[in-house]
mmCIF file of C-alpha atoms and ligand atoms in Angstrom:
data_model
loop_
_atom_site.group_PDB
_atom_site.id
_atom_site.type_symbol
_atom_site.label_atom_id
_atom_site.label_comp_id
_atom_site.label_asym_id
_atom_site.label_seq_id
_atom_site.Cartn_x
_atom_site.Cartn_y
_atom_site.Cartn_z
ATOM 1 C CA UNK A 246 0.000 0.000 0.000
ATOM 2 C CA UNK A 247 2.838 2.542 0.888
ATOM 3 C CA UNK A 248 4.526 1.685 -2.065
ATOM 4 C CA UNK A 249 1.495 2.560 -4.359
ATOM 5 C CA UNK A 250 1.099 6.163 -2.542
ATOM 6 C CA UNK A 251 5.299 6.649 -2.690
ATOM 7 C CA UNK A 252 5.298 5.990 -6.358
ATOM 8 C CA UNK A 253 2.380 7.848 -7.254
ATOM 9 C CA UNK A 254 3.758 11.050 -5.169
ATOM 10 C CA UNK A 255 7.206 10.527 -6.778
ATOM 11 C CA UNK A 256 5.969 9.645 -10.509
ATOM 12 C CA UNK A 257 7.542 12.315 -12.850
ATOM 13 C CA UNK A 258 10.082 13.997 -10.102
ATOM 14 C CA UNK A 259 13.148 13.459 -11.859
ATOM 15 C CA UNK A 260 15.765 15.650 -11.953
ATOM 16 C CA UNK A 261 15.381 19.914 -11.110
ATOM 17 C CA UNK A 262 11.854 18.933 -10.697
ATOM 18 C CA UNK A 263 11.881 21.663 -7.925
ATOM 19 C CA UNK A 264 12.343 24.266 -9.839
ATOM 20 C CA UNK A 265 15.988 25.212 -8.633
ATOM 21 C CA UNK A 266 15.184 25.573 -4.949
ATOM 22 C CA UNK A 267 18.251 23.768 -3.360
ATOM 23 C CA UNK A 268 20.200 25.277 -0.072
ATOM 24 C CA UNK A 269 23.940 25.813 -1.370
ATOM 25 C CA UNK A 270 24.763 24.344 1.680
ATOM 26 C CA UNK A 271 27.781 22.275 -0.342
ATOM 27 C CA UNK A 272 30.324 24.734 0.049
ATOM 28 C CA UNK A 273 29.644 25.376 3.780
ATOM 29 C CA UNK A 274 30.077 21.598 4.241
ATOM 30 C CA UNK A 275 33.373 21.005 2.590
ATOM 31 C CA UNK A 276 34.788 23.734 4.686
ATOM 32 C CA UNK A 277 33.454 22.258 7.961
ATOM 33 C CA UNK A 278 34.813 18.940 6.696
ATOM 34 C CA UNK A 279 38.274 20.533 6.234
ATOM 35 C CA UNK A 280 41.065 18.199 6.481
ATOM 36 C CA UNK A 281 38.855 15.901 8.790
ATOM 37 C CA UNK A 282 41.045 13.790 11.373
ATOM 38 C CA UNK A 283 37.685 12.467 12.981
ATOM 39 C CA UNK A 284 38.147 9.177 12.722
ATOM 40 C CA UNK A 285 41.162 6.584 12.350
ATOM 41 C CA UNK A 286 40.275 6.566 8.221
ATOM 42 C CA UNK A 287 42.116 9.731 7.582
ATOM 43 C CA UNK A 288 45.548 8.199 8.581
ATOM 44 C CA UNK A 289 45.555 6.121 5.148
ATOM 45 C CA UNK A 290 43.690 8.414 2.781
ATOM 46 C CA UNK A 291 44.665 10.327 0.212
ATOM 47 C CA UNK A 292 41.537 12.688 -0.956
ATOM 48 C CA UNK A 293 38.301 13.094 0.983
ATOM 49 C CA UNK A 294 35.550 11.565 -1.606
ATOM 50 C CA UNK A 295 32.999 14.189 -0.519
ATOM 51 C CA UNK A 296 30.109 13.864 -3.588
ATOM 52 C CA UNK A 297 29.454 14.382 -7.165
ATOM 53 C CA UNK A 298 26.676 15.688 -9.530
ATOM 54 C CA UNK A 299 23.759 17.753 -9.308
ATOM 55 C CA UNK A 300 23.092 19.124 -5.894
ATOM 56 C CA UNK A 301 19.538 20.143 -7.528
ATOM 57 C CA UNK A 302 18.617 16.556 -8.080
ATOM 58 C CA UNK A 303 15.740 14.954 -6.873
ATOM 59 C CA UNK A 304 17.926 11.428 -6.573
ATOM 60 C CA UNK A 305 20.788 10.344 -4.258
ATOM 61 C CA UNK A 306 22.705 7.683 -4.591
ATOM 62 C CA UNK A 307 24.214 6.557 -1.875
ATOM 63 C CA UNK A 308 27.683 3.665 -1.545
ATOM 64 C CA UNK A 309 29.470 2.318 1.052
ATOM 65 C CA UNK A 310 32.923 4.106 0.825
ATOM 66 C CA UNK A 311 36.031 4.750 -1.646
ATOM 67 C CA UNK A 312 37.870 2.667 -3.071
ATOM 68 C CA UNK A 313 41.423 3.025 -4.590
ATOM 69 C CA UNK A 314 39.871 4.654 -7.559
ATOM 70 C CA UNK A 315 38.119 7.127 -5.650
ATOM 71 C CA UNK A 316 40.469 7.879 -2.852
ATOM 72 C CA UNK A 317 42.835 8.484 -5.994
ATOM 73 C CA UNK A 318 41.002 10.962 -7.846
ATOM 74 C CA UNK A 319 38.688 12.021 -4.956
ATOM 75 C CA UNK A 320 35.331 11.543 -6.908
ATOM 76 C CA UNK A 321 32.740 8.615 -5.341
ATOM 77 C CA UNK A 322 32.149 5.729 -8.073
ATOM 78 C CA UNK A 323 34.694 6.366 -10.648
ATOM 79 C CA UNK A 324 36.488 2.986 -10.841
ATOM 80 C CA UNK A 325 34.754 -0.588 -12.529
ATOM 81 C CA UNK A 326 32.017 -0.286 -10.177
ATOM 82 C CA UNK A 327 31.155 3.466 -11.295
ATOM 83 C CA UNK A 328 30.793 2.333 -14.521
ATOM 84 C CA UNK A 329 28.740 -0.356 -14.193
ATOM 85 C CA UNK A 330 26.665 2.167 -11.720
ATOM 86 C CA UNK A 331 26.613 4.655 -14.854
ATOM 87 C CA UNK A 332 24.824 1.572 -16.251
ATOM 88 C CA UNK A 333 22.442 0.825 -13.852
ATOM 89 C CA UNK A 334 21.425 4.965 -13.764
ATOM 90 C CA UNK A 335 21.178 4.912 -17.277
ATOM 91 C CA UNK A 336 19.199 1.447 -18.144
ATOM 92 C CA UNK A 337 17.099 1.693 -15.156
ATOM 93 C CA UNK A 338 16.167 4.994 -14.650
ATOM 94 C CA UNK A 339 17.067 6.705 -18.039
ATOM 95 C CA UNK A 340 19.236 9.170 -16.225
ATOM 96 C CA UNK A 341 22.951 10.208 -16.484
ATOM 97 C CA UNK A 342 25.734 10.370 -13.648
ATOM 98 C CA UNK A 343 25.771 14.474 -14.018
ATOM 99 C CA UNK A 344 21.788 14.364 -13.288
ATOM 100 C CA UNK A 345 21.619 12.543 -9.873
ATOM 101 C CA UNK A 346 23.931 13.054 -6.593
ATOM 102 C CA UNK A 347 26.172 10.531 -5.754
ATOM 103 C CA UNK A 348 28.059 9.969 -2.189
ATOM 104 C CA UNK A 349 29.437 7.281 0.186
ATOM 105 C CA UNK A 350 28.524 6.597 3.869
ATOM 106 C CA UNK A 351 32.204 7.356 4.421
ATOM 107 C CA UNK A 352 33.866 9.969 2.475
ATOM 108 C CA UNK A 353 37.624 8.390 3.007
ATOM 109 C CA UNK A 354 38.957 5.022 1.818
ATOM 110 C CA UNK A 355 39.027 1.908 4.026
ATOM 111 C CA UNK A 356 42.115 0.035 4.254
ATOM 112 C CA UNK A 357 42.158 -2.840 2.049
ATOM 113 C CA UNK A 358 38.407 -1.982 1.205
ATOM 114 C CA UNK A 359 37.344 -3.478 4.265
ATOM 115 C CA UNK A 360 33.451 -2.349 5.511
ATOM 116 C CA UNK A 361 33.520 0.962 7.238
ATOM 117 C CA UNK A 362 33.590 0.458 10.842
ATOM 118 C CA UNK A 363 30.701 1.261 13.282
ATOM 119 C CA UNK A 364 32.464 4.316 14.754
ATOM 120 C CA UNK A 365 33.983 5.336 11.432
ATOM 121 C CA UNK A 366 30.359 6.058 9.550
ATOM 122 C CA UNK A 367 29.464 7.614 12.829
ATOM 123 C CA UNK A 368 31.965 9.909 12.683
ATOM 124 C CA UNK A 369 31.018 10.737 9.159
ATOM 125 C CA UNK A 370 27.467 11.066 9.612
ATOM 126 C CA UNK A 371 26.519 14.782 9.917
ATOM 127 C CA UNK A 372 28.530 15.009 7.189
ATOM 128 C CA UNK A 373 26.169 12.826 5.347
ATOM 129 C CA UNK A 374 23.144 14.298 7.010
ATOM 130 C CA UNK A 375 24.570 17.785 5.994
ATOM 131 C CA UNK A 376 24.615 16.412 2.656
ATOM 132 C CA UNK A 377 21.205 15.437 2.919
ATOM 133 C CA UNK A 378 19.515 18.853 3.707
ATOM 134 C CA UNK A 379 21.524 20.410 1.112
ATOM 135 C CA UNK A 380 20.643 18.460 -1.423
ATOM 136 C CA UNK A 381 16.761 17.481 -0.024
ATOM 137 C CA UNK A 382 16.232 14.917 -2.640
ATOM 138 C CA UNK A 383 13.307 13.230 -3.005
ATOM 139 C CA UNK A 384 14.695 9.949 -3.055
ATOM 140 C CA UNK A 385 17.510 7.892 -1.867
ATOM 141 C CA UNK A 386 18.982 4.749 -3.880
ATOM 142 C CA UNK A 387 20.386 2.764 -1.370
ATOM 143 C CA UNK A 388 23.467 0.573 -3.124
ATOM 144 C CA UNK A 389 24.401 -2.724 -1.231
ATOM 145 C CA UNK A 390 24.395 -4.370 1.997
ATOM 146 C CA UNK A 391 27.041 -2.515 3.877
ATOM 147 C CA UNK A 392 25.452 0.897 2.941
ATOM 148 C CA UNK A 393 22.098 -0.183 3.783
ATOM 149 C CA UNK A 394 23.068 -1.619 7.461
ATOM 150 C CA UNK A 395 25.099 1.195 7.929
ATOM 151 C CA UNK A 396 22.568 4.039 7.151
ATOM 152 C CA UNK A 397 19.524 1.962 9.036
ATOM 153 C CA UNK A 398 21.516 0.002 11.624
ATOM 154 C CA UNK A 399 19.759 -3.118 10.618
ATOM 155 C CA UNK A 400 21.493 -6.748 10.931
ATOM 156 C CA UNK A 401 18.473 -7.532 7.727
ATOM 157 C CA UNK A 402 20.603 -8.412 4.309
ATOM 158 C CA UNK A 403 20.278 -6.830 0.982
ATOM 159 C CA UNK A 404 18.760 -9.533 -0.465
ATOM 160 C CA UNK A 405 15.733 -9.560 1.759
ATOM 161 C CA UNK A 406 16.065 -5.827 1.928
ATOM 162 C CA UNK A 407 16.350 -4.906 -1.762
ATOM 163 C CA UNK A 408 13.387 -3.375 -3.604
ATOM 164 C CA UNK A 409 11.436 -2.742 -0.248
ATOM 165 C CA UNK A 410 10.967 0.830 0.709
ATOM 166 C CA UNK A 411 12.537 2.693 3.740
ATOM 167 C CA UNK A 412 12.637 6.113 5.019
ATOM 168 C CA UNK A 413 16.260 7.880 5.822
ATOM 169 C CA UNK A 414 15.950 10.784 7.900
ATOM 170 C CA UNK A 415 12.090 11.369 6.357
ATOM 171 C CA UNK A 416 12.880 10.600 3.210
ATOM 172 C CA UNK A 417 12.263 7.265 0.853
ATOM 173 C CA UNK A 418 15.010 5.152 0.561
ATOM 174 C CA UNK A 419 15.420 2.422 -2.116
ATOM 175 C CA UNK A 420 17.908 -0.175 -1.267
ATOM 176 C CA UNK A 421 19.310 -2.064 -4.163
ATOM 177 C CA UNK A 422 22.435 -4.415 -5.572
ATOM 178 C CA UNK A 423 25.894 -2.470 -5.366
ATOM 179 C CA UNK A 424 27.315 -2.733 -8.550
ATOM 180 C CA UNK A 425 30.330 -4.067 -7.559
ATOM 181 C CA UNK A 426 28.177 -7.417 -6.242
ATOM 182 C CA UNK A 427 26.500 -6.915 -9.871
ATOM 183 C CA UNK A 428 29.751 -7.180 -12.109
ATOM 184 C CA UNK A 429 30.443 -10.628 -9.813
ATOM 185 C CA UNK A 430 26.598 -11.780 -10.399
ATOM 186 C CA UNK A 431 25.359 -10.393 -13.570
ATOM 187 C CA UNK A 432 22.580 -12.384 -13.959
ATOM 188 C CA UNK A 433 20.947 -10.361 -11.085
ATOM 189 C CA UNK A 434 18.486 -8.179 -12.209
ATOM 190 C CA UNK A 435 18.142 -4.669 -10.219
ATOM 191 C CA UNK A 436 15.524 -3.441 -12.597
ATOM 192 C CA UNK A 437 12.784 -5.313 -10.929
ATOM 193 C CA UNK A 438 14.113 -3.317 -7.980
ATOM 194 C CA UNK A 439 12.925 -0.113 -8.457
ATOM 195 C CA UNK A 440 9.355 0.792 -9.300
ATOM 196 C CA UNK A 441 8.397 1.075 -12.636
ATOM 197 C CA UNK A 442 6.154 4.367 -12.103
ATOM 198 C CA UNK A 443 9.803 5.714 -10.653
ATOM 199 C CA UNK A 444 11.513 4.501 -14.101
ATOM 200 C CA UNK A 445 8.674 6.058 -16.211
ATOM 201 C CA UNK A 446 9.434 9.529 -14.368
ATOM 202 C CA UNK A 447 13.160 9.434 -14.565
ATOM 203 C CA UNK A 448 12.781 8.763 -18.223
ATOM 204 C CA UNK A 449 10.027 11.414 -19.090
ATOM 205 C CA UNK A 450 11.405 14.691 -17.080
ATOM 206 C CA UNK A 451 14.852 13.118 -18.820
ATOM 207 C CA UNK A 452 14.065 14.749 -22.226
ATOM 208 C CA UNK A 453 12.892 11.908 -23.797
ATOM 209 C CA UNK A 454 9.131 10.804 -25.197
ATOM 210 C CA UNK A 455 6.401 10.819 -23.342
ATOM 211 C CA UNK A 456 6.070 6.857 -21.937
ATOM 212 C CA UNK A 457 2.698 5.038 -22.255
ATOM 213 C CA UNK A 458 0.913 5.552 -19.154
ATOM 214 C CA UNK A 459 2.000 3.479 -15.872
ATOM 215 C CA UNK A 460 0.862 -0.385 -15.618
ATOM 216 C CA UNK A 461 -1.496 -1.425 -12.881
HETATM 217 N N1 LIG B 6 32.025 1.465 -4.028
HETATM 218 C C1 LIG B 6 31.356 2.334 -3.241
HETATM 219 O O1 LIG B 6 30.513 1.944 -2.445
HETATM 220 N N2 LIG B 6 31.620 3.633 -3.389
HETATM 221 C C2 LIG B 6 32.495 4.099 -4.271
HETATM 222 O O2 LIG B 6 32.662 5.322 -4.351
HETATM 223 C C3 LIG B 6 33.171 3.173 -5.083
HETATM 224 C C4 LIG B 6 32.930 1.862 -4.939
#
């Protein structure tokens, strides 16, 4: 029932559907970030990965944490698994990487790629929260298990978890595959995931034809 009333407020949001009313919080942000030394993380990195894309957009997509890629150029989700996540955006939801916002739970690398520790996305939370009511999307794409416990301090999988709506600091939150765990398992399908009345929005407000009216 919830999901019928989320996709039917969200049908046709995608992306500057709000007419250019973000807070330009970003800047304010990355100063009070600085050259964080909050948690042990900061010892090993080499660039903060703070967040790319359009702070105007309605959708967030939100990963676990840098890799060496990302720690390397400082941008979240620009190694294999950003490309295959420029996939899913595009295939799915009809949108490009420079129409969405894109971020990590933790914004520096962890060693070896472990999973962020408790007290490490702690740490890097307001930061994320910050994020958050900057941006004031109107959805959240939750990729992965370790980003999805994280954010919702749940011990509940990703596979149970995926496709089910949530709510993240008020606002709906779609958990889905990473795409790292989707270049290992490409048979998995991550389209059934998301709603199609959300993929019929994306794809209209994204320039392109008018779609056939939503299925039952
Ligand atoms: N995996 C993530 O979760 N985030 C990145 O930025 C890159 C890979």
């Amino acid at each position: 029932k919830s999901l019928v009333l989320l996709t039917g407020d969200i049908h046709g949001l995608f992306p500057d559907s709000r007419g250019g009313g973000f807070v330009p919080l970003e800047p304010a942000i990355r100063s009070e970030l600085g050259d964080c030394q909050r948690c042990g993380l900061c010892s090993a990195r080499r660039n903060i990965v703070f967040g790319v894309g359009d702070p105007r957009s309605s959708l967030m997509v939100i990963g676990e944490g840098p890799g060496a890629s990302e720690d390397r150029e400082g941008k979240p989700f620009v190694g294999r698994a950003g490309q295959m996540l420029d996939k899913m955006l595009l295939h799915v939801l009809g949108l490009e990487r420079s129409e969405v916002y894109i971020l990590n739970v933790v914004k520096c690398r962890p060693p070896k790629n472990r999973n962020p520790l408790p007290e490490e996305v702690e740490a890097c939370r307001p930061f994320l929260e910050s994020q958050l009511q900057a941006v004031q999307p109107k959805l959240m794409l939750v990729l992965g298990g370790v980003a999805f416990k994280a954010l919702f301090q749940t011990p509940q999988g990703i596979t149970r978890a995926r496709g089910t709506w949530r709510s993240y600091a008020g606002i709906p939150a779609l958990p889905t595959f990473h795409p790292a765990y989707l270049l290992r398992n490409p048979a998995e399908d991550v389209v059934v995931d998301v709603p199609r009345r959300v993929q019929l929005g994306a794809r209209r407000s994204n320039g392109a034809q008018a779609p056939p009216p939503p299925q039952p």
